[in-house]
Amino acid sequence: MTDRLFDLSGRTAVVTGAGRGLGRAMSLALAGAGADVAIPDIDESSARSVAEEIRSLGRRSLAVATDVTDPAQVDIMAQRVMQEWGHIDILVNNAGINIRKPILELSVDEWDAVYRVNLKAVFICSRRIAREMMPRNYGKIVNIASLAGVMILKSLDMSPYYVTKAAVVQFTRAAASEWARHGIRVNAISPGWFITDLNKHLWEDPVGSKVRLDHTPMGRVGQPEELAGTVIYLASAASDYVTGQNLPVDGGYTVW
């Protein structure tokens, strides 16, 4: 019984922006649990590479060149997945960007760029995929927020990121409330310090690195595969009575 709780055999998943980093790790985790995984990414080459990794695990995969801020492209992506597999059970809204500048130095275009990818795309993808989930009265949506959505990080000026990730948490709650009657559970994961393309330059500074690790009870950064358990849990039957929640995976950073 316990094994079946986390078994994703027969399920299909869409993981946005999964051509690298945490999205790649979560896609491989879902495939390892039995799901077929579609990879919509603006970088088609990276998406194809991850799709090949998934196929090597014995699961089906689709790489779909997609700008997730464009409703028309998201619609085409969803149609393709439905044509190939007939249903979409899991959506992980992972695509994200960051621009680090003080507020007075930010341009409106820079603010809008972060908003479009980090928040607008979550709305666009969730709304489109939810429409495929509703007829089956089943679905799991996992939004990737951030510890920056619940706190301000000292010496890191990145107001659009703070605001959009906080909004992702609230959107998660709003969607969970509206879609519960349709059998769709909507939850968020807030990763702490994982080294990714977005933040790897921060770890080149030994002083700043020490400050961040000193504030982390576990005293280290996370490894991408350490998100596997959380995303599988939220995508599987194990979390069928969980919705509207935000789960930090941060080595204890938000404890202090």
mmCIF file of C-alpha atoms in Angstrom:
data_model
loop_
_atom_site.group_PDB
_atom_site.id
_atom_site.type_symbol
_atom_site.label_atom_id
_atom_site.label_comp_id
_atom_site.label_asym_id
_atom_site.label_seq_id
_atom_site.Cartn_x
_atom_site.Cartn_y
_atom_site.Cartn_z
ATOM 1 C CA MET A 1 0.000 0.000 0.000
ATOM 2 C CA THR A 2 2.748 2.447 0.951
ATOM 3 C CA ASP A 3 4.647 1.849 -2.292
ATOM 4 C CA ARG A 4 1.547 2.610 -4.367
ATOM 5 C CA LEU A 5 1.072 5.964 -2.630
ATOM 6 C CA PHE A 6 4.124 7.334 -4.441
ATOM 7 C CA ASP A 7 3.740 5.379 -7.682
ATOM 8 C CA LEU A 8 3.194 7.624 -10.721
ATOM 9 C CA SER A 9 2.835 4.814 -13.257
ATOM 10 C CA GLY A 10 0.278 5.778 -15.873
ATOM 11 C CA ARG A 11 0.485 9.460 -14.989
ATOM 12 C CA THR A 12 1.637 12.185 -17.344
ATOM 13 C CA ALA A 13 3.436 15.335 -16.264
ATOM 14 C CA VAL A 14 4.366 18.693 -17.765
ATOM 15 C CA VAL A 15 7.371 20.453 -16.198
ATOM 16 C CA THR A 16 8.041 23.949 -17.521
ATOM 17 C CA GLY A 17 11.570 25.281 -17.929
ATOM 18 C CA ALA A 18 12.980 21.834 -17.238
ATOM 19 C CA GLY A 19 15.866 21.917 -19.694
ATOM 20 C CA ARG A 20 18.346 22.386 -16.844
ATOM 21 C CA GLY A 21 18.767 22.842 -13.123
ATOM 22 C CA LEU A 22 16.025 22.093 -10.631
ATOM 23 C CA GLY A 23 13.459 21.532 -13.374
ATOM 24 C CA ARG A 24 15.602 18.818 -14.908
ATOM 25 C CA ALA A 25 16.081 17.162 -11.512
ATOM 26 C CA MET A 26 12.345 17.191 -10.796
ATOM 27 C CA SER A 27 11.521 15.851 -14.256
ATOM 28 C CA LEU A 28 13.895 12.925 -13.785
ATOM 29 C CA ALA A 29 12.423 12.300 -10.328
ATOM 30 C CA LEU A 30 8.878 12.144 -11.711
ATOM 31 C CA ALA A 31 10.015 9.812 -14.486
ATOM 32 C CA GLY A 32 11.811 7.642 -11.946
ATOM 33 C CA ALA A 33 8.528 7.321 -10.068
ATOM 34 C CA GLY A 34 6.814 6.123 -13.236
ATOM 35 C CA ALA A 35 5.433 9.233 -14.951
ATOM 36 C CA ASP A 36 5.768 10.207 -18.591
ATOM 37 C CA VAL A 37 7.127 13.766 -18.702
ATOM 38 C CA ALA A 38 6.786 16.569 -21.243
ATOM 39 C CA ILE A 39 9.471 19.271 -21.234
ATOM 40 C CA PRO A 40 8.286 22.673 -22.506
ATOM 41 C CA ASP A 41 11.282 24.993 -22.537
ATOM 42 C CA ILE A 42 12.232 28.071 -24.508
ATOM 43 C CA ASP A 43 15.580 26.337 -25.163
ATOM 44 C CA GLU A 44 14.552 23.424 -27.372
ATOM 45 C CA SER A 45 18.030 21.879 -27.409
ATOM 46 C CA SER A 46 18.128 21.603 -23.612
ATOM 47 C CA ALA A 47 14.587 20.242 -23.571
ATOM 48 C CA ARG A 48 15.534 17.548 -26.060
ATOM 49 C CA SER A 49 18.540 16.547 -23.963
ATOM 50 C CA VAL A 50 16.403 16.067 -20.841
ATOM 51 C CA ALA A 51 13.752 14.238 -22.849
ATOM 52 C CA GLU A 52 16.419 11.769 -23.950
ATOM 53 C CA GLU A 53 17.449 11.224 -20.336
ATOM 54 C CA ILE A 54 13.842 10.475 -19.445
ATOM 55 C CA ARG A 55 13.486 8.008 -22.307
ATOM 56 C CA SER A 56 16.619 6.252 -21.076
ATOM 57 C CA LEU A 57 14.684 5.571 -17.860
ATOM 58 C CA GLY A 58 12.044 3.748 -19.883
ATOM 59 C CA ARG A 59 9.449 6.528 -19.805
ATOM 60 C CA ARG A 60 7.912 8.530 -22.626
ATOM 61 C CA SER A 61 8.928 12.146 -23.045
ATOM 62 C CA LEU A 62 8.206 15.113 -25.292
ATOM 63 C CA ALA A 63 10.433 18.147 -25.809
ATOM 64 C CA VAL A 64 8.326 21.135 -26.847
ATOM 65 C CA ALA A 65 9.860 24.519 -27.684
ATOM 66 C CA THR A 66 7.604 26.845 -25.697
ATOM 67 C CA ASP A 67 7.639 30.412 -24.437
ATOM 68 C CA VAL A 68 5.462 29.909 -21.366
ATOM 69 C CA THR A 69 4.613 33.629 -21.249
ATOM 70 C CA ASP A 70 2.749 33.295 -24.568
ATOM 71 C CA PRO A 71 -0.781 31.855 -24.226
ATOM 72 C CA ALA A 72 -0.801 30.749 -27.870
ATOM 73 C CA GLN A 73 2.407 28.734 -27.482
ATOM 74 C CA VAL A 74 1.200 27.211 -24.215
ATOM 75 C CA ASP A 75 -2.028 26.205 -25.940
ATOM 76 C CA ILE A 76 -0.093 24.512 -28.758
ATOM 77 C CA MET A 77 2.068 22.701 -26.198
ATOM 78 C CA ALA A 78 -0.962 21.461 -24.256
ATOM 79 C CA GLN A 79 -2.674 20.315 -27.452
ATOM 80 C CA ARG A 80 0.412 18.358 -28.454
ATOM 81 C CA VAL A 81 0.647 16.582 -25.104
ATOM 82 C CA MET A 82 -3.052 15.744 -25.237
ATOM 83 C CA GLN A 83 -2.756 14.428 -28.792
ATOM 84 C CA GLU A 84 0.211 12.247 -27.869
ATOM 85 C CA TRP A 85 -0.891 10.990 -24.452
ATOM 86 C CA GLY A 86 -4.586 11.792 -24.070
ATOM 87 C CA HIS A 87 -4.414 13.292 -20.580
ATOM 88 C CA ILE A 88 -2.321 15.542 -18.332
ATOM 89 C CA ASP A 89 -2.249 14.628 -14.648
ATOM 90 C CA ILE A 90 0.608 16.731 -13.254
ATOM 91 C CA LEU A 91 1.867 20.244 -13.946
ATOM 92 C CA VAL A 92 5.024 21.645 -12.372
ATOM 93 C CA ASN A 93 5.372 25.383 -12.967
ATOM 94 C CA ASN A 94 9.135 25.636 -12.670
ATOM 95 C CA ALA A 95 10.242 28.235 -15.269
ATOM 96 C CA GLY A 96 11.694 31.345 -13.658
ATOM 97 C CA ILE A 97 14.167 34.199 -14.016
ATOM 98 C CA ASN A 98 15.704 36.839 -11.771
ATOM 99 C CA ILE A 99 17.149 40.329 -12.151
ATOM 100 C CA ARG A 100 19.145 41.655 -9.192
ATOM 101 C CA LYS A 101 19.143 45.445 -9.023
ATOM 102 C CA PRO A 102 18.108 48.084 -6.488
ATOM 103 C CA ILE A 103 14.571 49.351 -7.064
ATOM 104 C CA LEU A 104 15.730 52.777 -8.222
ATOM 105 C CA GLU A 105 17.916 51.199 -10.911
ATOM 106 C CA LEU A 106 15.294 48.820 -12.291
ATOM 107 C CA SER A 107 13.638 49.613 -15.588
ATOM 108 C CA VAL A 108 9.966 48.947 -16.163
ATOM 109 C CA ASP A 109 10.918 46.456 -18.884
ATOM 110 C CA GLU A 110 13.112 44.525 -16.430
ATOM 111 C CA TRP A 111 10.307 44.403 -13.862
ATOM 112 C CA ASP A 112 7.879 43.203 -16.530
ATOM 113 C CA ALA A 113 10.296 40.509 -17.740
ATOM 114 C CA VAL A 114 10.487 38.927 -14.283
ATOM 115 C CA TYR A 115 6.718 39.263 -13.813
ATOM 116 C CA ARG A 116 5.958 37.581 -17.141
ATOM 117 C CA VAL A 117 8.066 34.475 -16.489
ATOM 118 C CA ASN A 118 7.686 34.072 -12.730
ATOM 119 C CA LEU A 119 4.006 34.881 -12.303
ATOM 120 C CA LYS A 120 2.102 35.452 -15.536
ATOM 121 C CA ALA A 121 3.373 32.147 -16.949
ATOM 122 C CA VAL A 122 2.189 30.304 -13.819
ATOM 123 C CA PHE A 123 -1.287 31.718 -14.409
ATOM 124 C CA ILE A 124 -1.232 30.943 -18.142
ATOM 125 C CA CYS A 125 0.014 27.368 -17.768
ATOM 126 C CA SER A 126 -2.141 26.539 -14.753
ATOM 127 C CA ARG A 127 -5.306 27.831 -16.385
ATOM 128 C CA ARG A 128 -4.644 25.982 -19.646
ATOM 129 C CA ILE A 129 -3.670 22.659 -18.109
ATOM 130 C CA ALA A 130 -6.436 22.802 -15.475
ATOM 131 C CA ARG A 131 -8.935 22.777 -18.331
ATOM 132 C CA GLU A 132 -7.562 19.389 -19.362
ATOM 133 C CA MET A 133 -7.639 18.086 -15.790
ATOM 134 C CA MET A 134 -11.207 19.101 -14.939
ATOM 135 C CA PRO A 135 -13.053 16.572 -17.152
ATOM 136 C CA ARG A 136 -11.190 13.757 -15.345
ATOM 137 C CA ASN A 137 -11.815 15.357 -11.933
ATOM 138 C CA TYR A 138 -8.154 14.881 -11.119
ATOM 139 C CA GLY A 139 -4.938 16.853 -11.234
ATOM 140 C CA LYS A 140 -1.831 17.897 -9.316
ATOM 141 C CA ILE A 141 -0.311 21.344 -9.885
ATOM 142 C CA VAL A 142 2.997 22.155 -8.177
ATOM 143 C CA ASN A 143 4.236 25.736 -8.347
ATOM 144 C CA ILE A 144 7.892 26.462 -7.657
ATOM 145 C CA ALA A 145 8.022 29.481 -5.367
ATOM 146 C CA SER A 146 11.058 30.372 -3.224
ATOM 147 C CA LEU A 147 12.115 31.195 0.298
ATOM 148 C CA ALA A 148 12.349 34.704 -1.221
ATOM 149 C CA GLY A 149 8.571 34.594 -1.420
ATOM 150 C CA VAL A 150 8.264 34.620 2.361
ATOM 151 C CA MET A 151 11.279 36.695 3.447
ATOM 152 C CA ILE A 152 13.744 39.333 2.257
ATOM 153 C CA LEU A 153 17.319 38.105 1.955
ATOM 154 C CA LYS A 154 19.908 40.466 3.377
ATOM 155 C CA SER A 155 22.082 42.276 0.807
ATOM 156 C CA LEU A 156 20.180 40.820 -2.173
ATOM 157 C CA ASP A 157 18.305 43.564 -4.036
ATOM 158 C CA MET A 158 15.819 41.755 -6.275
ATOM 159 C CA SER A 159 12.384 43.214 -5.624
ATOM 160 C CA PRO A 160 10.681 41.737 -8.729
ATOM 161 C CA TYR A 161 11.739 38.252 -7.624
ATOM 162 C CA TYR A 162 10.505 38.748 -4.056
ATOM 163 C CA VAL A 163 7.176 40.093 -5.244
ATOM 164 C CA THR A 164 6.515 37.517 -7.943
ATOM 165 C CA LYS A 165 7.467 34.547 -5.763
ATOM 166 C CA ALA A 166 5.248 35.827 -2.942
ATOM 167 C CA ALA A 167 2.459 36.157 -5.486
ATOM 168 C CA VAL A 168 3.039 32.564 -6.638
ATOM 169 C CA VAL A 169 2.329 31.421 -3.073
ATOM 170 C CA GLN A 170 -0.925 33.396 -2.977
ATOM 171 C CA PHE A 171 -1.919 32.253 -6.466
ATOM 172 C CA THR A 172 -1.372 28.696 -5.256
ATOM 173 C CA ARG A 173 -3.874 29.250 -2.453
ATOM 174 C CA ALA A 174 -6.386 30.978 -4.718
ATOM 175 C CA ALA A 175 -6.256 28.233 -7.358
ATOM 176 C CA ALA A 176 -6.431 25.531 -4.685
ATOM 177 C CA SER A 177 -9.597 27.119 -3.320
ATOM 178 C CA GLU A 178 -11.275 27.464 -6.713
ATOM 179 C CA TRP A 179 -10.308 24.085 -8.159
ATOM 180 C CA ALA A 180 -10.670 21.748 -5.179
ATOM 181 C CA ARG A 181 -14.200 20.867 -6.268
ATOM 182 C CA HIS A 182 -12.741 19.732 -9.605
ATOM 183 C CA GLY A 183 -10.328 17.291 -7.942
ATOM 184 C CA ILE A 184 -7.297 19.491 -8.658
ATOM 185 C CA ARG A 185 -4.799 19.943 -5.834
ATOM 186 C CA VAL A 186 -2.535 22.981 -6.086
ATOM 187 C CA ASN A 187 0.545 23.303 -3.883
ATOM 188 C CA ALA A 188 3.884 25.115 -3.917
ATOM 189 C CA ILE A 189 7.475 24.242 -3.104
ATOM 190 C CA SER A 190 9.799 26.962 -1.819
ATOM 191 C CA PRO A 191 13.393 25.840 -2.400
ATOM 192 C CA GLY A 192 16.117 27.350 -0.281
ATOM 193 C CA TRP A 193 19.725 27.582 -1.384
ATOM 194 C CA PHE A 194 20.331 25.320 -4.341
ATOM 195 C CA ILE A 195 23.109 26.303 -6.736
ATOM 196 C CA THR A 196 21.559 26.958 -10.162
ATOM 197 C CA ASP A 197 22.298 29.012 -13.264
ATOM 198 C CA LEU A 198 20.317 31.863 -11.674
ATOM 199 C CA ASN A 199 22.476 32.152 -8.568
ATOM 200 C CA LYS A 200 25.772 30.327 -9.108
ATOM 201 C CA HIS A 201 27.726 33.583 -9.300
ATOM 202 C CA LEU A 202 26.681 34.351 -5.703
ATOM 203 C CA TRP A 203 28.674 31.356 -4.506
ATOM 204 C CA GLU A 204 31.873 32.738 -6.011
ATOM 205 C CA ASP A 205 31.927 35.218 -3.095
ATOM 206 C CA PRO A 206 33.302 33.345 -0.036
ATOM 207 C CA VAL A 207 32.066 35.997 2.418
ATOM 208 C CA GLY A 208 28.506 35.986 1.110
ATOM 209 C CA SER A 209 28.526 32.198 0.871
ATOM 210 C CA LYS A 210 29.555 31.903 4.519
ATOM 211 C CA VAL A 211 26.773 34.284 5.609
ATOM 212 C CA ARG A 212 24.138 32.211 3.786
ATOM 213 C CA LEU A 213 25.425 28.904 5.110
ATOM 214 C CA ASP A 214 25.778 30.260 8.641
ATOM 215 C CA HIS A 215 22.074 31.154 8.481
ATOM 216 C CA THR A 216 21.169 27.625 7.355
ATOM 217 C CA PRO A 217 20.785 25.186 10.275
ATOM 218 C CA MET A 218 21.966 22.286 8.106
ATOM 219 C CA GLY A 219 25.030 24.325 7.115
ATOM 220 C CA ARG A 220 25.064 23.454 3.423
ATOM 221 C CA VAL A 221 23.355 24.065 0.102
ATOM 222 C CA GLY A 222 20.762 21.640 -1.205
ATOM 223 C CA GLN A 223 21.424 19.165 -3.973
ATOM 224 C CA PRO A 224 18.910 19.172 -6.871
ATOM 225 C CA GLU A 225 17.942 15.560 -6.217
ATOM 226 C CA GLU A 226 16.843 16.581 -2.707
ATOM 227 C CA LEU A 227 13.713 18.094 -4.262
ATOM 228 C CA ALA A 228 12.735 14.676 -5.619
ATOM 229 C CA GLY A 229 10.853 13.479 -2.562
ATOM 230 C CA THR A 230 8.821 16.663 -2.221
ATOM 231 C CA VAL A 231 7.765 16.891 -5.867
ATOM 232 C CA ILE A 232 6.889 13.176 -6.000
ATOM 233 C CA TYR A 233 4.874 13.542 -2.791
ATOM 234 C CA LEU A 234 2.891 16.505 -4.132
ATOM 235 C CA ALA A 235 2.380 14.811 -7.520
ATOM 236 C CA SER A 236 1.258 11.469 -6.094
ATOM 237 C CA ALA A 237 -1.665 9.924 -4.237
ATOM 238 C CA ALA A 238 0.279 10.415 -1.001
ATOM 239 C CA SER A 239 -0.844 14.067 -0.982
ATOM 240 C CA ASP A 240 -4.443 13.645 -2.139
ATOM 241 C CA TYR A 241 -5.773 15.516 0.919
ATOM 242 C CA VAL A 242 -3.212 18.319 0.692
ATOM 243 C CA THR A 243 -3.931 21.517 -1.224
ATOM 244 C CA GLY A 244 -3.101 25.209 -0.992
ATOM 245 C CA GLN A 245 0.152 24.594 0.897
ATOM 246 C CA ASN A 246 3.662 25.973 0.504
ATOM 247 C CA LEU A 247 6.419 23.536 1.515
ATOM 248 C CA PRO A 248 9.872 25.016 2.176
ATOM 249 C CA VAL A 249 12.789 22.752 1.237
ATOM 250 C CA ASP A 250 15.552 24.923 2.618
ATOM 251 C CA GLY A 251 17.748 23.104 5.116
ATOM 252 C CA GLY A 252 16.009 25.071 7.863
ATOM 253 C CA TYR A 253 16.837 28.547 6.507
ATOM 254 C CA THR A 254 13.367 29.943 7.271
ATOM 255 C CA VAL A 255 13.513 28.607 10.850
ATOM 256 C CA TRP A 256 15.897 31.392 11.874
#
